[in-house]
Amino acid sequence: MIMLKIFLVDDDMPTAKILYYNLSQNRNNDVKIFNSGHDCLCNMHLKPEIITLDYNLCGESCVEIIDRIKQYDKEVYIIIISGQQDVATAVKLMKKGIYDYIVKDVHHKTALNNVVEEIRKKIIAERQDKSQN
Amino acid sequence: MLHFNKQKLLKSISYNEEFLNDLMIVAKKSLNQYSVDLKESVDNKDMNKILTHAHSIKGMAVSMYFERLANFSRIVENKAKYSVYLELMLDLPELFNEIDYVLDNILKDI
């Protein structure tokens, strides 16, 4: 098992705290909360493996934040958490290079945990490949 | 549909009562602010801001299992999204009543 550094970006504190609590139940997750895309970008030097981003961050463009994150680190896995079940938006963001799009409903905490575990497996496999080559 | 499905929220946080109390404090602060912001955007008839604030309330309500609040904010959000102003005005009182209910009953002693 490897430790994953996860940035959780959400301007709604109750939602952020619940997601933080759920992700932190796994001791191999090092989770940090940021209330804005700007704060997240200012901390990219901490090299997160995963960033979860609320689609409707107050006053900020999600697409612009994704672009700037990818400029800094194109390998980082971005997961969008959105209150909108909007296929067109999901497709547009997938083309921008996000890893997954989760709709904020009663199942989104489980969905997020599942996606994080899926990414952990991918990262382990990638690191094994690199060490063998 | 419940005003507050406490059992579901507790289950989602492994029945951690201390964390529940912490969450309720944060939820009260957030909901008070969202309520002020929504009232201001309604007074200004600013549909974009009504949409934004209804969306924020919905997100918080879904996370906290304030089921009726999530439902009413979803209705207002959809009306604001499609700029159905007259229908939106008819639905807003129910949303504000539910916000007041949550603040005055569920979050009262927090």
XYZ file of C-alpha atoms in Angstrom, chain B residues 12-103:
92
model
C -21.825 7.903 6.929
C -19.451 9.174 9.628
C -19.117 5.839 11.468
C -21.425 7.001 14.308
C -18.838 9.512 15.508
C -20.965 11.817 17.735
C -18.120 14.221 18.409
C -17.578 14.752 14.691
C -21.347 15.112 14.230
C -21.366 18.007 16.697
C -18.448 19.595 14.875
C -20.302 19.246 11.565
C -23.484 20.800 12.969
C -21.538 23.883 14.113
C -20.029 24.307 10.646
C -23.396 23.652 8.952
C -25.116 26.313 11.077
C -22.514 28.902 10.156
C -22.681 27.996 6.448
C -26.474 27.922 6.278
C -26.791 31.306 8.008
C -24.440 32.790 5.422
C -26.134 31.068 2.451
C -29.515 32.329 3.687
C -28.292 35.952 3.834
C -26.685 35.607 0.384
C -29.823 34.081 -1.149
C -32.101 36.787 0.297
C -29.818 39.466 -1.101
C -29.768 37.907 -4.574
C -33.586 37.564 -4.526
C -33.942 41.243 -3.522
C -31.660 42.149 -6.429
C -33.531 39.743 -8.774
C -30.143 38.363 -9.776
C -30.923 34.967 -11.305
C -27.271 33.917 -11.622
C -26.633 34.519 -7.951
C -29.921 32.846 -6.955
C -28.710 29.838 -8.955
C -25.281 29.890 -7.281
C -26.630 30.196 -3.735
C -29.404 27.625 -4.242
C -26.729 25.282 -5.591
C -24.528 25.865 -2.520
C -27.452 25.190 -0.179
C -28.272 22.016 -2.100
C -24.697 20.743 -1.853
C -24.529 21.351 1.870
C -28.016 19.882 2.429
C -27.189 16.705 0.487
C -23.984 16.223 2.491
C -25.755 16.833 5.815
C -28.844 14.742 4.924
C -31.173 17.746 5.324
C -33.460 15.987 2.867
C -36.310 18.493 2.549
C -33.862 21.388 2.268
C -31.977 19.525 -0.486
C -35.245 18.978 -2.335
C -36.484 22.594 -2.147
C -33.084 24.039 -3.069
C -32.897 21.645 -6.045
C -36.303 22.908 -7.264
C -35.248 26.565 -6.925
C -31.891 25.860 -8.574
C -33.581 24.277 -11.595
C -36.049 27.154 -11.961
C -33.202 29.673 -11.714
C -31.158 27.687 -14.216
C -33.901 27.938 -16.816
C -34.837 31.492 -15.763
C -38.430 30.599 -14.884
C -38.775 33.726 -12.750
C -42.480 33.621 -11.826
C -42.400 29.935 -10.875
C -39.187 30.559 -8.971
C -40.885 33.258 -6.902
C -43.616 30.769 -6.004
C -41.087 28.156 -4.874
C -38.792 30.453 -2.888
C -41.036 30.745 0.210
C -40.894 26.967 0.716
C -37.112 27.075 0.526
C -36.855 29.966 3.002
C -39.341 28.229 5.343
C -37.187 25.103 5.282
C -34.007 27.077 5.912
C -35.729 28.661 8.931
C -36.937 25.258 10.111
C -33.435 23.776 9.967
C -31.884 26.795 11.701
